Short mmCIF file of C-alpha atoms and ligand atoms in Angstrom, two decimals:
data_model
loop_
_atom_site.label_atom_id
_atom_site.label_comp_id
_atom_site.label_asym_id
_atom_site.label_seq_id
_atom_site.Cartn_x
_atom_site.Cartn_y
_atom_site.Cartn_z
CA MET A 1 -29.66 15.26 15.53
CA TYR A 2 -28.16 12.24 17.29
CA GLU A 3 -31.64 10.73 17.51
CA THR A 4 -31.93 11.20 13.75
CA LEU A 5 -28.72 9.19 13.42
CA GLY A 6 -30.23 6.38 15.50
CA LEU A 7 -28.80 7.01 18.97
CA SER A 8 -30.93 6.64 22.07
CA ARG A 9 -31.03 9.35 24.72
CA ALA A 10 -29.55 6.94 27.29
CA VAL A 11 -26.48 6.26 25.15
CA TYR A 12 -26.02 9.94 24.33
CA GLU A 13 -26.27 11.01 27.97
CA TYR A 14 -23.86 8.31 29.07
CA GLY A 15 -21.40 9.67 26.52
CA GLU A 16 -21.83 13.24 27.77
CA ALA A 17 -21.18 12.14 31.35
CA VAL A 18 -17.96 10.39 30.30
CA LEU A 19 -16.90 13.36 28.20
CA ALA A 20 -17.27 15.78 31.10
CA ARG A 21 -14.27 14.09 32.75
CA LEU A 22 -11.97 14.43 29.76
CA THR A 23 -11.42 18.19 29.48
CA SER A 24 -7.78 18.25 30.57
CA ARG A 25 -6.90 15.18 28.46
CA PHE A 26 -8.32 16.89 25.40
CA ALA A 27 -6.41 20.08 26.18
CA ASP A 28 -3.14 18.10 26.21
CA ILE A 29 -3.99 16.55 22.84
CA ASP A 30 -4.73 19.99 21.40
CA ALA A 31 -1.40 21.32 22.68
CA ALA A 32 0.52 18.53 20.92
CA ALA A 33 -1.40 19.18 17.71
CA GLU A 34 -0.59 22.87 17.89
CA TYR A 35 3.13 22.13 18.24
CA ASN A 36 3.09 19.63 15.37
CA GLN A 37 1.10 21.99 13.16
CA ALA A 38 3.86 24.57 13.60
CA LYS A 39 6.51 21.92 12.86
CA VAL A 40 4.82 20.98 9.58
CA LEU A 41 4.17 24.60 8.61
CA ALA A 42 7.83 25.48 9.19
CA ALA A 43 8.90 22.66 6.84
CA PHE A 44 6.51 23.87 4.12
CA GLN A 45 7.87 27.41 4.40
CA LYS A 46 11.52 26.39 4.56
CA ASN A 47 11.11 24.42 1.33
CA ARG A 48 9.18 27.21 -0.41
CA VAL A 49 6.22 25.02 -1.31
CA ASP A 50 4.33 26.79 -4.10
CA ALA A 51 1.73 26.16 -6.80
CA ALA A 52 4.32 24.58 -9.11
CA CYS A 53 4.56 21.71 -6.60
CA PHE A 54 0.97 20.73 -7.32
CA ALA A 55 1.41 20.01 -11.03
CA ALA A 56 0.86 16.48 -12.29
CA THR A 57 3.70 14.54 -13.87
CA THR A 58 3.41 11.38 -15.93
CA GLY A 59 5.68 8.77 -17.49
CA TYR A 60 9.13 8.59 -15.91
CA GLY A 61 8.49 11.65 -13.79
CA TYR A 62 12.00 13.06 -14.14
CA ASN A 63 12.61 16.38 -12.38
CA ASP A 64 9.34 16.25 -10.50
CA VAL A 65 9.58 19.40 -8.39
CA GLY A 66 6.50 18.61 -6.30
CA ARG A 67 7.69 15.11 -5.47
CA GLU A 68 11.16 16.34 -4.55
CA LYS A 69 9.82 19.10 -2.30
CA LEU A 70 7.30 16.79 -0.64
CA GLU A 71 10.12 14.41 0.21
CA GLN A 72 12.19 17.27 1.60
CA VAL A 73 9.22 18.46 3.68
CA TYR A 74 8.86 14.96 5.15
CA ALA A 75 12.61 14.77 5.81
CA ASP A 76 12.50 18.11 7.63
CA VAL A 77 9.50 17.17 9.77
CA PHE A 78 11.07 13.85 10.75
CA HIS A 79 14.53 15.44 11.09
CA THR A 80 16.14 12.96 8.72
CA GLU A 81 18.67 13.32 5.91
CA ALA A 82 16.35 11.91 3.29
CA ALA A 83 12.83 10.71 2.61
CA LEU A 84 11.08 8.53 0.06
CA VAL A 85 7.37 9.47 -0.13
CA ARG A 86 5.60 7.92 -3.07
CA PRO A 87 2.19 6.93 -4.39
CA GLN A 88 4.08 3.95 -5.89
CA ILE A 89 4.45 2.64 -2.34
CA THR A 90 1.05 0.94 -2.23
CA CYS A 91 0.56 0.57 1.54
CA GLY A 92 2.34 0.37 4.88
CA THR A 93 3.32 -3.26 4.43
CA HIS A 94 4.88 -2.35 1.08
CA ALA A 95 6.85 0.52 2.61
CA LEU A 96 8.15 -1.77 5.35
CA THR A 97 8.98 -4.47 2.80
CA VAL A 98 10.96 -1.99 0.72
CA ALA A 99 12.86 -0.75 3.78
CA LEU A 100 13.69 -4.28 4.95
CA SER A 101 14.56 -5.86 1.62
CA ALA A 102 16.65 -2.86 0.57
CA ASN A 103 18.79 -2.98 3.69
CA LEU A 104 19.12 -6.72 4.32
CA LEU A 105 21.26 -8.98 2.15
CA PRO A 106 21.59 -12.78 2.07
CA GLY A 107 23.27 -13.96 5.27
CA ASP A 108 22.06 -11.00 7.31
CA GLU A 109 19.82 -11.43 10.31
CA LEU A 110 16.79 -9.34 11.21
CA LEU A 111 15.89 -8.98 14.88
CA SER A 112 12.61 -7.93 16.45
CA PRO A 113 13.22 -7.16 20.13
CA VAL A 114 9.54 -6.33 20.73
CA GLY A 115 7.87 -9.68 20.05
CA ALA A 116 6.06 -10.74 16.91
CA PRO A 117 5.64 -8.07 14.23
CA TYR A 118 2.35 -6.99 12.66
CA ASP A 119 0.44 -9.81 10.97
CA THR A 120 1.20 -8.89 7.35
CA LEU A 121 4.93 -8.65 8.06
CA GLN A 122 5.06 -12.27 9.11
CA GLU A 123 4.83 -13.36 5.49
CA VAL A 124 7.21 -10.62 4.39
CA ILE A 125 9.82 -11.94 6.81
CA GLY A 126 8.93 -15.59 6.22
CA ILE A 127 7.77 -16.38 9.76
CA ARG A 128 4.82 -17.80 7.86
CA PRO A 129 6.32 -19.21 4.66
CA SER A 130 5.54 -17.15 1.60
CA PRO A 131 6.96 -16.82 -1.93
CA CYS A 132 9.50 -13.97 -2.11
CA SER A 133 9.81 -13.66 1.68
CA LEU A 134 13.10 -12.45 3.16
CA ALA A 135 13.67 -16.03 4.35
CA GLU A 136 13.64 -17.24 0.73
CA TYR A 137 16.44 -14.78 0.00
CA GLY A 138 18.56 -16.10 2.87
CA VAL A 139 17.78 -13.44 5.46
CA THR A 140 17.23 -15.06 8.84
CA TYR A 141 14.98 -13.77 11.58
CA ARG A 142 15.16 -13.71 15.33
CA GLN A 143 12.66 -12.48 17.84
CA VAL A 144 12.88 -11.58 21.50
CA ASP A 145 9.52 -11.63 23.20
CA LEU A 146 8.44 -9.00 25.67
CA LEU A 147 8.51 -9.77 29.36
CA SER A 148 5.13 -10.65 30.84
CA ASP A 149 4.59 -7.03 31.97
CA GLY A 150 5.05 -5.78 28.40
CA THR A 151 8.54 -4.34 28.94
CA PHE A 152 11.70 -5.10 26.94
CA ASP A 153 13.78 -8.16 27.87
CA TYR A 154 17.14 -6.40 27.75
CA ASP A 155 19.21 -9.45 28.75
CA ALA A 156 17.69 -11.57 26.02
CA ILE A 157 18.05 -8.74 23.51
CA ARG A 158 21.76 -8.41 24.32
CA SER A 159 22.36 -12.09 23.71
CA ALA A 160 20.23 -12.10 20.53
CA ILE A 161 22.36 -9.43 18.86
CA GLY A 162 25.10 -11.28 17.02
CA SER A 163 27.63 -10.91 14.22
CA ARG A 164 24.94 -11.35 11.55
CA THR A 165 22.41 -8.96 13.12
CA LYS A 166 22.13 -6.25 10.49
CA LEU A 167 18.82 -4.60 11.20
CA ILE A 168 16.57 -4.27 14.22
CA THR A 169 12.89 -3.64 13.67
CA ILE A 170 10.81 -1.94 16.33
CA GLN A 171 7.07 -1.64 15.96
CA ARG A 172 5.80 1.44 17.76
CA SER A 173 2.12 0.56 17.72
CA LYS A 174 0.63 -2.57 19.22
CA GLY A 175 -0.86 -3.83 15.96
CA TYR A 176 -3.29 -6.69 16.56
CA ALA A 177 -1.83 -7.50 19.97
CA THR A 178 -2.85 -6.39 23.42
CA ARG A 179 0.62 -5.23 24.38
CA PRO A 180 1.45 -1.59 25.06
CA SER A 181 2.41 0.78 22.27
CA TYR A 182 5.74 2.43 22.96
CA SER A 183 6.50 6.06 23.63
CA VAL A 184 9.18 7.72 21.57
CA GLU A 185 11.22 7.96 24.75
CA GLU A 186 11.01 4.19 25.38
CA ILE A 187 11.92 3.53 21.76
CA GLY A 188 14.90 5.85 22.15
CA LYS A 189 16.14 3.90 25.17
CA LEU A 190 15.79 0.62 23.30
CA ILE A 191 17.66 2.00 20.28
CA ALA A 192 20.46 3.32 22.50
CA PHE A 193 20.73 -0.07 24.18
CA CYS A 194 20.90 -1.96 20.85
CA LYS A 195 23.46 0.46 19.41
CA GLY A 196 25.43 0.15 22.64
CA VAL A 197 25.68 -3.58 22.03
CA LYS A 198 26.39 -3.19 18.30
CA PRO A 199 27.11 0.37 17.11
CA ASP A 200 26.70 -0.29 13.38
CA VAL A 201 23.36 -2.10 13.61
CA LEU A 202 20.55 -0.40 11.68
CA VAL A 203 17.27 0.35 13.43
CA MET A 204 13.99 0.65 11.58
CA VAL A 205 10.83 1.78 13.37
CA ASP A 206 7.43 0.78 12.05
CA ASN A 207 5.83 4.14 12.80
CA CYS A 208 2.32 3.24 11.62
CA TYR A 209 -0.36 5.13 13.59
CA GLY A 210 2.23 6.95 15.71
CA GLU A 211 2.93 10.03 13.60
CA PHE A 212 2.14 13.35 15.32
CA VAL A 213 0.84 11.74 18.49
CA GLU A 214 3.82 13.05 20.43
CA LEU A 215 6.10 16.05 19.98
CA ALA A 216 9.00 13.90 18.76
CA GLU A 217 9.25 11.01 16.31
CA PRO A 218 11.45 7.88 16.57
CA SER A 219 13.84 9.47 14.06
CA ASP A 220 14.58 12.09 16.76
CA VAL A 221 15.88 9.37 19.07
CA GLY A 222 18.23 7.41 16.84
CA ALA A 223 16.16 5.40 14.35
CA ASP A 224 17.90 5.00 10.99
CA MET A 225 14.54 4.67 9.25
CA VAL A 226 10.94 5.45 10.19
CA VAL A 227 8.31 3.92 7.98
CA GLY A 228 4.57 4.33 7.59
CA SER A 229 1.45 4.51 5.47
CA LEU A 230 -0.14 7.60 3.95
CA ILE A 231 -3.64 6.22 4.49
CA LYS A 232 -2.95 6.46 8.19
CA ASN A 233 -1.91 9.58 10.18
CA PRO A 234 0.48 11.43 7.82
CA GLY A 235 -1.91 11.42 4.86
CA GLY A 236 -4.38 13.46 6.92
CA GLY A 237 -7.25 11.57 5.30
CA LEU A 238 -6.62 13.21 1.93
CA ALA A 239 -3.82 11.04 0.53
CA PRO A 240 -5.54 8.37 -1.59
CA ILE A 241 -2.51 6.03 -1.51
CA GLY A 242 1.14 5.97 -0.54
CA GLY A 243 3.83 5.23 1.97
CA TYR A 244 6.91 6.93 3.35
CA ILE A 245 10.39 6.00 4.49
CA CYS A 246 12.37 8.76 6.23
CA GLY A 247 15.91 8.11 7.32
CA THR A 248 19.60 8.33 6.68
CA LYS A 249 20.66 9.04 3.10
CA VAL A 250 22.39 5.66 2.82
CA CYS A 251 19.29 3.72 3.91
CA VAL A 252 16.80 5.80 1.91
CA ASP A 253 18.92 5.63 -1.25
CA ARG A 254 18.88 1.86 -1.01
CA CYS A 255 15.11 1.91 -0.52
CA ALA A 256 14.72 4.01 -3.67
CA TYR A 257 16.85 1.55 -5.66
CA ARG A 258 14.79 -1.32 -4.32
CA LEU A 259 11.47 0.42 -5.05
CA SER A 260 12.30 1.38 -8.63
CA ALA A 261 15.50 -0.21 -9.92
CA PRO A 262 19.23 -0.17 -9.23
CA GLY A 263 20.60 2.90 -11.01
CA LEU A 264 17.22 4.65 -11.18
CA GLY A 265 16.40 5.15 -7.51
CA GLN A 266 14.62 8.32 -6.52
CA GLU A 267 14.88 9.93 -9.99
CA VAL A 268 11.81 8.19 -11.39
CA GLY A 269 8.21 7.94 -10.22
CA ALA A 270 5.57 10.24 -11.68
CA ASN A 271 3.21 11.85 -9.19
CA LEU A 272 0.10 11.30 -11.38
CA GLY A 273 -1.58 14.43 -10.06
CA LEU A 274 -1.57 13.37 -6.42
CA MET A 275 0.66 16.15 -5.08
CA PRO A 276 -2.15 18.47 -3.87
CA ALA A 277 -3.62 15.65 -1.76
CA LEU A 278 -0.26 14.53 -0.40
CA PHE A 279 0.84 18.04 0.57
CA GLN A 280 -2.51 19.14 1.94
CA GLY A 281 -3.05 15.87 3.78
CA PHE A 282 0.36 16.18 5.48
CA PHE A 283 -0.50 19.77 6.40
CA LEU A 284 -3.77 18.66 8.04
CA ALA A 285 -2.30 15.51 9.61
CA PRO A 286 -1.52 16.92 13.10
CA THR A 287 -5.12 18.13 13.51
CA VAL A 288 -6.67 14.98 12.07
CA THR A 289 -4.47 12.86 14.34
CA ALA A 290 -5.64 14.90 17.34
CA GLY A 291 -9.29 14.20 16.49
CA ALA A 292 -8.55 10.50 16.21
CA LEU A 293 -6.71 10.57 19.56
CA LYS A 294 -9.67 12.19 21.27
CA GLY A 295 -11.85 9.43 19.85
CA ALA A 296 -9.49 6.78 21.23
CA VAL A 297 -9.46 8.35 24.70
CA PHE A 298 -13.26 8.68 24.63
CA ALA A 299 -13.68 5.04 23.57
CA ALA A 300 -11.42 3.79 26.37
CA ASN A 301 -13.32 5.82 28.94
CA ILE A 302 -16.72 4.62 27.69
CA TYR A 303 -15.85 0.93 27.45
CA GLU A 304 -13.66 0.65 30.51
CA SER A 305 -16.45 2.16 32.61
CA LEU A 306 -18.70 -0.64 31.31
CA GLY A 307 -16.20 -3.30 32.39
CA TYR A 308 -14.40 -4.08 29.14
CA PRO A 309 -10.58 -4.20 29.40
CA CYS A 310 -8.97 -1.50 27.28
CA VAL A 311 -5.40 -1.11 25.98
CA PRO A 312 -4.33 1.61 26.59
CA ASP A 313 -6.56 2.00 29.63
CA ALA A 314 -8.79 5.00 30.21
CA ALA A 315 -6.14 7.06 32.02
CA GLU A 316 -2.92 6.14 30.17
CA ASP A 317 -0.83 8.42 27.98
CA ARG A 318 -1.14 7.76 24.25
CA HIS A 319 1.61 6.77 21.86
CA ASP A 320 -0.56 5.94 18.85
CA ILE A 321 -4.18 6.38 17.77
CA ILE A 322 -5.22 2.76 18.28
CA GLN A 323 -7.66 1.77 20.96
CA ALA A 324 -8.02 -1.93 21.73
CA VAL A 325 -11.18 -2.97 23.52
CA SER A 326 -11.46 -6.61 24.57
CA LEU A 327 -15.10 -7.43 24.01
CA GLY A 328 -14.93 -11.10 24.97
CA SER A 329 -17.04 -12.57 22.18
CA ARG A 330 -17.49 -12.71 18.44
CA GLU A 331 -21.05 -11.33 18.83
CA ALA A 332 -19.80 -8.26 20.66
CA MET A 333 -17.11 -7.65 18.01
CA VAL A 334 -19.76 -7.82 15.30
CA ALA A 335 -22.11 -5.46 17.19
CA PHE A 336 -19.35 -2.93 17.83
CA CYS A 337 -18.26 -2.98 14.20
CA LYS A 338 -21.87 -2.65 13.00
CA GLY A 339 -22.12 0.58 14.97
CA ILE A 340 -18.93 2.00 13.48
CA GLN A 341 -20.14 1.06 10.03
CA GLN A 342 -23.56 2.59 10.52
CA ALA A 343 -21.94 5.85 11.65
CA ALA A 344 -19.93 6.18 8.42
CA PRO A 345 -20.47 8.83 5.74
CA VAL A 346 -19.84 6.23 3.03
CA ASP A 347 -21.29 2.68 2.93
CA SER A 348 -23.32 3.32 6.09
CA TYR A 349 -25.96 0.86 4.92
CA VAL A 350 -23.74 -2.23 4.68
CA THR A 351 -23.16 -4.84 7.40
CA PRO A 352 -19.58 -5.87 8.15
CA GLU A 353 -18.88 -9.63 8.31
CA PRO A 354 -15.71 -11.51 9.36
CA TRP A 355 -13.73 -12.85 6.35
CA ALA A 356 -10.41 -14.48 5.42
CA MET A 357 -8.40 -11.41 4.42
CA PRO A 358 -5.15 -11.86 2.49
CA GLY A 359 -2.11 -11.56 4.75
CA TYR A 360 -3.93 -12.48 7.96
CA ASP A 361 -4.03 -15.86 9.69
CA ASP A 362 -7.49 -15.62 11.34
CA ASP A 363 -10.77 -14.31 9.96
CA VAL A 364 -10.83 -10.54 10.32
CA ILE A 365 -13.80 -8.21 10.71
CA MET A 366 -13.41 -4.68 9.43
CA ALA A 367 -15.81 -1.79 9.70
CA ALA A 368 -15.04 1.23 7.62
CA GLY A 369 -17.04 3.55 5.49
CA ALA A 370 -14.23 5.57 4.10
CA PHE A 371 -13.65 8.04 1.30
CA VAL A 372 -10.37 6.20 0.67
CA GLN A 373 -10.79 2.43 0.60
CA GLY A 374 -9.30 0.83 3.72
CA SER A 375 -8.07 4.14 5.10
CA SER A 376 -7.69 3.72 8.82
CA ILE A 377 -7.14 7.37 9.66
CA GLU A 378 -10.82 7.48 8.79
CA LEU A 379 -13.17 6.09 11.40
CA SER A 380 -12.68 2.35 11.42
CA ALA A 381 -12.66 -0.69 13.65
CA ASP A 382 -11.25 -4.08 12.97
CA GLY A 383 -9.79 -7.12 14.58
CA PRO A 384 -9.01 -10.78 14.08
CA ILE A 385 -11.67 -13.18 15.37
CA ARG A 386 -9.61 -14.77 18.11
CA SER A 387 -9.41 -14.57 21.90
CA PRO A 388 -9.64 -12.06 23.66
CA TYR A 389 -11.97 -10.87 20.89
CA ALA A 390 -10.47 -7.42 20.87
CA VAL A 391 -11.55 -4.78 18.42
CA TYR A 392 -9.01 -2.20 17.39
CA PHE A 393 -10.68 1.12 16.96
CA GLN A 394 -9.01 4.01 15.22
CA GLY A 395 -9.37 7.15 13.21
CA GLY A 396 -12.02 9.70 12.58
CA LEU A 397 -11.37 12.60 10.24
CA THR A 398 -12.99 14.85 12.83
CA TRP A 399 -13.42 14.39 16.55
CA TYR A 400 -17.19 14.80 16.20
CA HIS A 401 -17.34 11.91 13.80
CA ALA A 402 -15.19 9.72 16.03
CA LYS A 403 -17.56 10.52 18.90
CA THR A 404 -20.60 9.59 16.82
CA GLY A 405 -18.99 6.30 15.83
CA ILE A 406 -18.21 5.29 19.40
CA LEU A 407 -21.69 6.18 20.60
CA MET A 408 -23.17 4.20 17.71
CA SER A 409 -21.02 1.17 18.61
CA LEU A 410 -22.44 1.35 22.12
CA GLN A 411 -25.95 1.69 20.70
CA LYS A 412 -25.48 -1.56 18.76
CA MET A 413 -24.12 -3.31 21.86
CA VAL A 414 -27.29 -2.22 23.70
CA GLU A 415 -29.54 -3.33 20.83
CA ALA A 416 -27.82 -6.75 20.77
CA GLY A 417 -28.49 -7.15 24.50
CA LEU A 418 -24.77 -7.15 25.34
CA VAL A 419 -24.97 -3.95 27.39
CA SER A 420 -28.15 -3.30 29.39
CA GLU A 421 -29.87 0.08 29.72
CA SER A 422 -29.36 -0.20 33.48
CA GLN A 423 -25.58 -0.20 32.96
CA LEU A 424 -25.98 3.22 31.33
CA GLN A 425 -27.34 4.90 34.46
CA VAL A 426 -25.26 8.03 34.77
CA PRO A 427 -23.76 8.06 38.27
C1 PLP B 501 -1.24 -0.83 9.34
C2 PLP B 501 0.04 -1.35 9.85
C3 PLP B 501 0.95 -1.98 9.01
C4 PLP B 501 0.67 -2.31 7.57
O1 PLP B 501 0.11 -1.31 6.87
P1 PLP B 501 -0.89 -1.59 5.63
O2 PLP B 501 -0.99 -0.24 5.06
O3 PLP B 501 -2.15 -2.12 6.19
O4 PLP B 501 -0.18 -2.54 4.73
C5 PLP B 501 2.16 -2.36 9.55
N1 PLP B 501 2.43 -2.18 10.85
C6 PLP B 501 1.55 -1.61 11.69
C7 PLP B 501 1.91 -1.45 13.14
C8 PLP B 501 0.35 -1.18 11.22
O5 PLP B 501 -0.52 -0.62 12.05
#
C-alpha cells in the first residue's frame, strides 16, 4: 500500500529500521495518553455531560447548558477555578490577545522571561508596531532573553521585574525558534521564582501544542492563566474553530468581559451547533496528541540519523508536539513540505509555496491538507524561510498518518537529490 502512495521500498525500510528502536518511547507516550484519557473522562462524568449539552443555541446564547458544562469540563481538567472556551475565540493568537488585553491596563508592564514570543504576538504586544497593539494602549513590554544554553537567566529576570510588572508571559512551546520547549516542571520553577520576587504578579502560559503531552499542565504549577487554540491539541482534530483560557476566576472573568463586553462577560455567546465537536474533540484529544507525539519522535529519529539537527533531538523527552528539523536550505524546506502535502487526505494534489502570510515577518511555507483549514493538530509542516531553514513538523490525527507523512517527506528529499539512496542503507 505504501508503494501505491508513492513511497519507495528504500524509504519504507529505512523507516522500519528507525521504528524498531522506538518501542519503549512509544510505550511511555501511550502511558501518558492513558492517564490523560482518564483525567478527561472523569471531568465529563463529574459534570454529568449529557445529550442536552449537544444542542445548538443561537442569538445571545443565554443559559447555554452545553457551553457552561464544556467550560466546567475544561476547568476541571486544567484544575482551574474557571474557563472560557468559545468558538468566538477565533484562534490561538486571539485567545492570547484576549487574555493579555483583559489583564493589562495602561501603565502596566508585560514581561517575557523566555525571549521573544511567537511571531503573531509581536504585533499584538507592539514589538512590531501595529494598530491596536498593547503598546498603543500604553502597556509597555520587556523581554529577558534566554542564556546561550537555552536556560532561564534568573538574575536578569529578577532585575526586570519592577513596580509596573503586572503580567509575565511564558511560552511553553518553542514556536518558530530553535530553543527548547519547556517542561511543566521547568515552567513551575520559573513561576515560583517570579512570584517569589513579586507575589502579586500574574503569570500567563501560552500552552499552544503542550496540552496532554505530560501528566500535568502549567495551571497545576502556579499559572494564573493557561491559553491555547482548539485547532491544536485540545480540539482533538474535531473542533472546527475556537480557543480556551483556563485560570483564576478573577482573570477569566476579565477575559470574558474583554471578549464580549463589560457587563455581559460569559453570559453571552451562542454555540452555533458546535458543542458535539468541541466535547468529542476534547474527549479524543489525549489520544490524538499521543499519535502526533509519536510522529514527532519518529521524525526526529529519521532526520537526525541522516545528519539534520533536530530540536528536540532524537532521544529527548517531549514537552510539546512540535518537531523542528533544520534542513539548511530553502530547497530542502520545499521538498519536505511537498511530501507532507502529498501525504494529506485533503488537497494532496496541490504544491505548497512560500508566501507573505499576515502576522509573520518572513515568507512562510505551510504544508497542510486538513479537514479544518489551518489546523495544526492535523498533519502539517511549516516554517519561515530564514536561516537555519528549519521546518516545524506537527500533528497527525492518527499515528499511522503521521508516519506516512514523514516517510513521504523523506521520499521527496530523495527525489530532489537532497538525500541519496546510499544514505538510506539500513545499518
Ligand atoms: C500556534 C501558536 C500561537 C498562535 O496560534 P494561532 O491559532 O495560529 O493564532 C501562539 N503561540 C504558540 C506557541 C503557537 O504555537
